[in-house]
Amino acid sequence: MQSIDQSGTSAASAPIQKIAHLGIAVRDLEAALVTYRDRLGLRHLETKDVPERGLRVAFLEAGEALIELLAPLNEQSEITRFLADRGEGIHHLCFEVADIRGELGRVEAAGIRLVNREPSLGAEGLPVAFLHPKSCHGVLLELLEAPKPA
Ligand code: CO
């Protein structure tokens, strides 16, 4: 399916290809898995620790996109402040792109403030970088570079 916007760009050539995942900050990963896996019935793909971000992360499948449950491993985690200020809830939205460095340059030139100028490896083992929520109407956006087709 293709849609045409007013600039004439087709969805097939759009730089942002799809929603990769929705990140949800939770206090207790096991309790969140009871809800999302056992009660809601989403398929649990894996749980992994990302110690450099202070996170334990679980991925569940929701159609083409994933749900990323993020729980703190320690007080220095990337979501400690978010949980303290706002409680559990939607933390970020991740878009898949083909060329993350190219997209970071493009959106910055278009006026979006970057949180990370350089991509780093995310929980999926793929390059990720965040865009500032103040530039994105209150939503922390993550870009993730899709693996190149072999
Ligand atoms: Co994410």
XYZ file of N, CA and C and ligand atoms in Angstrom:
451
model
N 0.845 -1.185 0.000
C 0.000 0.000 0.000
C 0.881 1.235 0.000
N 0.566 2.167 -0.875
C 1.312 3.413 -0.907
C 0.358 4.567 -0.669
N 0.852 5.553 0.040
C 0.053 6.760 0.177
C 0.895 7.926 -0.317
N 0.235 8.910 -0.823
C 0.929 10.065 -1.368
C 0.600 11.268 -0.494
N 1.626 11.918 0.044
C 1.332 13.120 0.808
C 1.412 14.322 -0.118
N 1.249 15.508 0.470
C 1.142 16.685 -0.392
C 2.458 17.042 -1.084
N 3.577 16.551 -0.539
C 4.838 16.821 -1.215
C 5.105 15.793 -2.315
N 4.230 14.824 -2.439
C 4.379 13.842 -3.499
C 5.298 12.687 -3.143
N 5.725 12.629 -1.879
C 6.593 11.538 -1.473
C 5.765 10.270 -1.302
N 6.215 9.172 -1.849
C 5.465 7.942 -1.657
C 5.966 7.235 -0.402
N 5.085 6.472 0.232
C 5.457 5.777 1.458
C 6.620 4.818 1.213
N 6.702 4.261 0.022
C 7.757 3.291 -0.255
C 9.145 3.926 -0.177
N 9.239 5.220 -0.441
C 10.549 5.870 -0.392
C 10.701 6.738 0.853
N 9.745 6.656 1.780
C 9.810 7.487 2.984
C 11.020 7.084 3.819
N 11.706 8.054 4.384
C 12.900 7.730 5.170
C 12.579 6.955 6.441
N 11.411 7.205 7.025
C 11.005 6.453 8.205
C 10.083 5.342 7.733
N 10.500 4.102 7.966
C 9.872 2.962 7.289
C 8.740 2.328 8.060
N 8.882 2.291 9.375
C 7.785 1.728 10.174
C 8.063 1.974 11.638
N 7.080 1.690 12.465
C 7.302 1.704 13.903
C 7.993 0.397 14.247
N 9.197 0.507 14.809
C 9.924 -0.700 15.202
C 9.392 -1.208 16.537
N 9.324 -0.299 17.512
C 8.769 -0.710 18.805
C 8.283 0.493 19.587
N 7.508 0.176 20.617
C 7.043 1.164 21.578
C 7.681 0.776 22.905
N 8.413 1.708 23.506
C 9.079 1.437 24.781
C 8.198 1.848 25.953
N 8.018 0.937 26.900
C 7.183 1.196 28.073
C 8.046 1.029 29.319
N 8.096 2.082 30.116
C 8.879 2.038 31.360
C 8.042 1.373 32.449
N 8.624 0.374 33.105
C 7.927 -0.352 34.175
C 8.860 -0.474 35.383
N 8.259 -0.639 36.548
C 9.082 -0.766 37.754
C 9.529 -2.202 37.951
N 8.642 -3.156 37.594
C 8.882 -4.567 37.908
C 8.645 -5.358 36.622
N 9.718 -5.867 36.041
C 9.593 -6.520 34.738
C 8.721 -7.773 34.813
N 8.860 -8.540 35.872
C 8.056 -9.769 35.978
C 6.566 -9.445 36.048
N 6.231 -8.416 36.796
C 4.822 -8.016 36.889
C 4.320 -7.543 35.528
N 5.158 -6.821 34.794
C 4.751 -6.337 33.474
C 4.594 -7.498 32.497
N 5.442 -8.532 32.628
C 5.302 -9.705 31.752
C 4.012 -10.467 32.061
N 3.627 -10.499 33.322
C 2.347 -11.130 33.668
C 1.221 -10.415 32.925
N 1.306 -9.091 32.864
C 0.259 -8.327 32.184
C 0.323 -8.505 30.668
N 1.475 -8.204 30.083
C 1.550 -8.148 28.613
C 1.620 -9.532 27.966
N 2.333 -10.460 28.594
C 2.458 -11.810 28.030
C 1.283 -12.686 28.451
N 1.055 -12.766 29.748
C 0.093 -13.758 30.243
C -1.349 -13.275 30.108
N -1.589 -12.025 30.460
C -2.990 -11.568 30.416
C -3.377 -11.085 29.026
N -2.520 -10.262 28.398
C -2.862 -9.729 27.075
C -2.518 -10.711 25.962
N -1.570 -11.616 26.219
C -1.291 -12.681 25.265
C -0.277 -12.361 24.186
N 0.539 -11.325 24.391
C 1.594 -11.041 23.407
C 2.716 -12.069 23.557
N 3.289 -12.447 22.418
C 4.363 -13.448 22.458
C 5.658 -12.817 22.959
N 6.229 -13.408 23.999
C 7.482 -12.913 24.571
C 8.640 -13.463 23.747
N 9.453 -12.563 23.186
C 10.565 -13.004 22.342
C 11.834 -13.217 23.165
N 12.193 -12.238 23.981
C 13.400 -12.402 24.798
C 13.458 -11.337 25.874
N 14.254 -11.641 26.885
C 14.569 -10.660 27.929
C 16.084 -10.573 27.984
N 16.602 -9.341 28.047
C 18.047 -9.215 28.177
C 18.408 -8.028 29.046
N 19.576 -8.139 29.667
C 20.104 -7.027 30.449
C 20.973 -6.168 29.557
N 20.825 -4.863 29.738
C 21.674 -3.899 29.034
C 22.341 -3.060 30.125
N 23.409 -3.615 30.730
C 23.970 -2.980 31.927
C 24.497 -1.566 31.675
N 24.986 -1.305 30.450
C 25.506 0.046 30.185
C 24.399 1.099 30.211
N 23.150 0.667 30.093
C 22.026 1.597 30.229
C 21.276 1.381 31.535
N 21.747 0.422 32.324
C 21.085 0.156 33.598
C 19.708 -0.454 33.437
N 19.497 -1.200 32.353
C 18.152 -1.669 32.030
C 18.082 -3.183 31.890
N 16.931 -3.722 32.265
C 16.535 -5.070 31.849
C 15.361 -4.875 30.909
N 15.460 -5.475 29.717
C 14.528 -5.181 28.636
C 13.886 -6.482 28.166
N 12.582 -6.457 27.998
C 11.871 -7.604 27.416
C 11.185 -7.148 26.138
N 11.296 -7.972 25.099
C 10.627 -7.692 23.823
C 9.467 -8.654 23.630
N 8.331 -8.083 23.256
C 7.150 -8.887 22.925
C 6.680 -8.488 21.544
N 6.030 -9.426 20.883
C 5.599 -9.210 19.512
C 4.164 -8.685 19.482
N 3.968 -7.585 18.747
C 2.608 -7.046 18.562
C 2.457 -6.762 17.073
N 2.073 -7.772 16.310
C 2.021 -7.618 14.864
C 3.418 -7.374 14.326
N 3.563 -6.358 13.469
C 4.870 -6.064 12.876
C 5.790 -5.320 13.823
N 5.206 -4.705 14.833
C 6.010 -3.917 15.766
C 6.244 -4.711 17.045
N 7.142 -4.221 17.857
C 7.426 -4.857 19.135
C 7.014 -3.925 20.269
N 6.772 -4.533 21.409
C 6.646 -3.796 22.659
C 7.951 -4.050 23.412
N 8.579 -2.978 23.862
C 9.834 -3.066 24.615
C 9.536 -2.645 26.043
N 9.536 -3.603 26.959
C 9.341 -3.280 28.369
C 10.695 -2.971 28.977
N 10.794 -1.819 29.622
C 12.068 -1.344 30.163
C 11.963 -1.249 31.680
N 12.807 -1.998 32.380
C 12.799 -1.934 33.841
C 14.195 -1.549 34.321
N 14.284 -0.798 35.404
C 15.602 -0.370 35.888
C 16.339 -1.515 36.575
N 17.647 -1.598 36.296
C 18.492 -2.563 37.013
C 19.090 -1.924 38.254
N 19.142 -0.590 38.255
C 19.756 0.124 39.383
C 19.277 1.579 39.382
N 19.730 2.319 40.359
C 19.280 3.712 40.523
C 19.838 4.638 39.447
N 20.863 4.190 38.738
C 21.468 5.020 37.690
C 20.891 4.712 36.302
N 19.846 3.928 36.260
C 19.317 3.514 34.953
C 18.798 4.703 34.159
N 18.655 4.487 32.861
C 18.155 5.538 31.966
C 16.705 5.900 32.236
N 15.986 5.061 32.968
C 14.563 5.372 33.201
C 14.243 5.689 34.656
N 15.260 5.705 35.526
C 15.014 5.989 36.947
C 14.308 7.330 37.125
N 14.828 8.345 36.457
C 14.265 9.694 36.582
C 12.843 9.750 35.996
N 12.656 9.100 34.858
C 11.332 9.061 34.221
C 10.312 8.422 35.167
N 10.677 7.278 35.770
C 9.748 6.590 36.676
C 9.439 7.451 37.896
N 10.461 8.143 38.405
C 10.243 8.983 39.585
C 9.341 10.160 39.245
N 9.557 10.768 38.073
C 8.802 11.975 37.709
C 7.410 11.654 37.186
N 7.296 10.602 36.407
C 6.049 10.379 35.681
C 5.396 9.045 35.955
N 6.098 8.158 36.640
C 5.542 6.828 36.897
C 5.655 5.933 35.675
N 5.077 4.759 35.764
C 5.125 3.824 34.654
C 4.341 4.381 33.465
N 4.733 3.953 32.273
C 3.961 4.365 31.095
C 4.811 4.389 29.844
N 4.209 4.897 28.787
C 4.897 4.955 27.494
C 6.108 5.879 27.605
N 7.261 5.357 27.244
C 8.520 6.082 27.407
C 9.046 6.624 26.088
N 9.009 5.808 25.049
C 9.476 6.290 23.749
C 8.848 5.481 22.618
N 8.920 6.077 21.436
C 8.441 5.447 20.213
C 9.655 5.305 19.305
N 9.847 4.121 18.738
C 11.030 3.874 17.907
C 10.635 3.662 16.452
N 11.238 4.476 15.591
C 11.045 4.351 14.153
C 12.233 3.619 13.530
N 11.931 2.758 12.594
C 12.998 2.073 11.849
C 13.387 2.899 10.635
N 14.690 3.045 10.439
C 15.213 3.766 9.279
C 16.287 2.905 8.620
N 16.563 3.210 7.362
C 17.565 2.417 6.637
C 18.978 2.927 6.907
N 19.098 4.236 7.156
C 20.428 4.850 7.295
C 20.371 5.837 8.455
N 20.805 5.383 9.637
C 20.587 6.209 10.829
C 21.428 7.490 10.791
N 22.674 7.410 10.331
C 23.484 8.635 10.299
C 22.904 9.650 9.318
N 22.457 9.143 8.198
C 21.838 10.024 7.217
C 20.581 10.673 7.768
N 19.770 9.903 8.491
C 18.521 10.438 9.055
C 18.789 11.433 10.169
N 19.809 11.157 11.009
C 20.138 12.115 12.076
C 20.528 13.457 11.467
N 21.330 13.417 10.412
C 21.717 14.649 9.735
C 20.523 15.337 9.100
N 19.668 14.558 8.483
C 18.515 15.134 7.793
C 17.557 15.799 8.778
N 17.209 15.091 9.873
C 16.218 15.678 10.788
C 16.818 16.844 11.567
N 18.115 16.767 11.867
C 18.736 17.910 12.558
C 18.717 19.141 11.650
N 19.034 18.937 10.388
C 18.994 20.054 9.435
C 17.576 20.596 9.291
N 16.586 19.739 9.530
C 15.187 20.156 9.430
C 14.695 20.823 10.708
N 15.564 20.907 11.738
C 15.204 21.649 12.938
C 14.882 20.813 14.157
N 15.132 19.512 14.110
C 14.876 18.638 15.259
C 16.136 18.578 16.126
N 15.928 18.742 17.444
C 17.058 18.649 18.370
C 17.371 17.178 18.659
N 18.640 16.831 18.597
C 19.051 15.444 18.821
C 19.457 15.253 20.278
N 19.128 14.098 20.850
C 19.692 13.714 22.143
C 21.067 13.104 21.905
N 21.176 12.264 20.896
C 22.443 11.607 20.552
C 22.832 11.986 19.140
N 24.000 12.584 19.014
C 24.481 12.908 17.663
C 25.081 11.655 17.016
N 25.626 10.763 17.873
C 26.238 9.523 17.385
C 25.355 8.341 17.792
N 25.054 7.447 16.866
C 24.305 6.247 17.244
C 25.122 5.368 18.200
N 24.429 4.624 19.062
C 25.073 3.598 19.874
C 24.261 2.313 19.709
N 24.766 1.225 20.252
C 24.048 -0.038 20.071
C 22.927 -0.160 21.099
N 21.714 -0.399 20.626
C 20.563 -0.552 21.513
C 20.414 -1.986 21.981
N 19.327 -2.243 22.693
C 19.093 -3.574 23.260
C 18.986 -4.639 22.180
N 18.593 -4.237 20.961
C 18.476 -5.208 19.863
C 19.840 -5.506 19.243
N 20.901 -4.794 19.694
C 22.209 -4.947 19.070
C 22.314 -4.188 17.763
N 21.395 -3.248 17.533
C 21.382 -2.449 16.302
C 21.627 -0.983 16.669
N 22.145 -0.178 15.719
C 22.412 1.234 16.022
C 21.120 2.006 16.300
N 21.133 2.760 17.404
C 19.976 3.578 17.778
C 20.445 4.973 18.191
N 19.541 5.933 18.119
C 19.798 7.287 18.616
C 18.449 7.925 18.918
N 18.447 8.863 19.874
C 17.201 9.485 20.310
C 17.112 10.928 19.837
N 15.866 11.344 19.572
C 15.533 12.724 19.227
C 14.840 13.342 20.431
N 15.065 14.629 20.645
C 14.590 15.263 21.877
C 13.071 15.436 21.887
N 12.427 15.052 23.009
C 10.958 15.189 23.062
C 10.479 16.630 22.902
N 11.316 17.605 23.293
C 10.889 19.005 23.135
C 10.749 19.376 21.664
N 11.446 18.659 20.796
C 11.334 18.909 19.360
C 10.241 18.070 18.709
N 9.680 17.117 19.463
C 8.761 16.145 18.861
C 7.437 16.105 19.614
N 6.997 17.291 20.051
C 5.672 17.414 20.669
C 5.499 16.488 21.858
N 6.561 16.408 22.667
C 6.452 15.681 23.923
C 6.745 14.201 23.846
N 7.135 13.721 22.655
C 7.426 12.284 22.507
C 8.929 12.088 22.315
N 9.518 11.242 23.161
C 10.903 10.842 22.949
C 10.918 9.857 21.784
N 11.572 10.246 20.710
C 11.625 9.385 19.521
C 12.996 8.726 19.433
N 12.995 7.466 19.090
C 14.224 6.710 18.872
C 14.270 6.319 17.400
N 15.427 6.441 16.801
C 15.629 5.897 15.450
C 16.466 4.636 15.578
N 16.120 3.628 14.807
C 16.849 2.359 14.839
C 17.176 1.986 13.398
N 18.432 1.655 13.174
C 18.807 1.263 11.817
C 18.527 -0.219 11.601
N 17.688 -0.485 10.608
C 17.316 -1.861 10.306
C 18.526 -2.598 9.761
N 18.607 -3.916 10.058
C 19.677 -4.703 9.479
C 19.553 -4.690 7.951
N 20.703 -4.601 7.285
C 20.687 -4.623 5.821
C 20.317 -6.032 5.341
N 19.469 -6.123 4.342
C 19.172 -7.452 3.792
C 20.465 -8.111 3.305
N 20.639 -9.386 3.632
C 21.900 -10.068 3.285
C 21.985 -10.292 1.781
Co 13.740 1.462 22.305
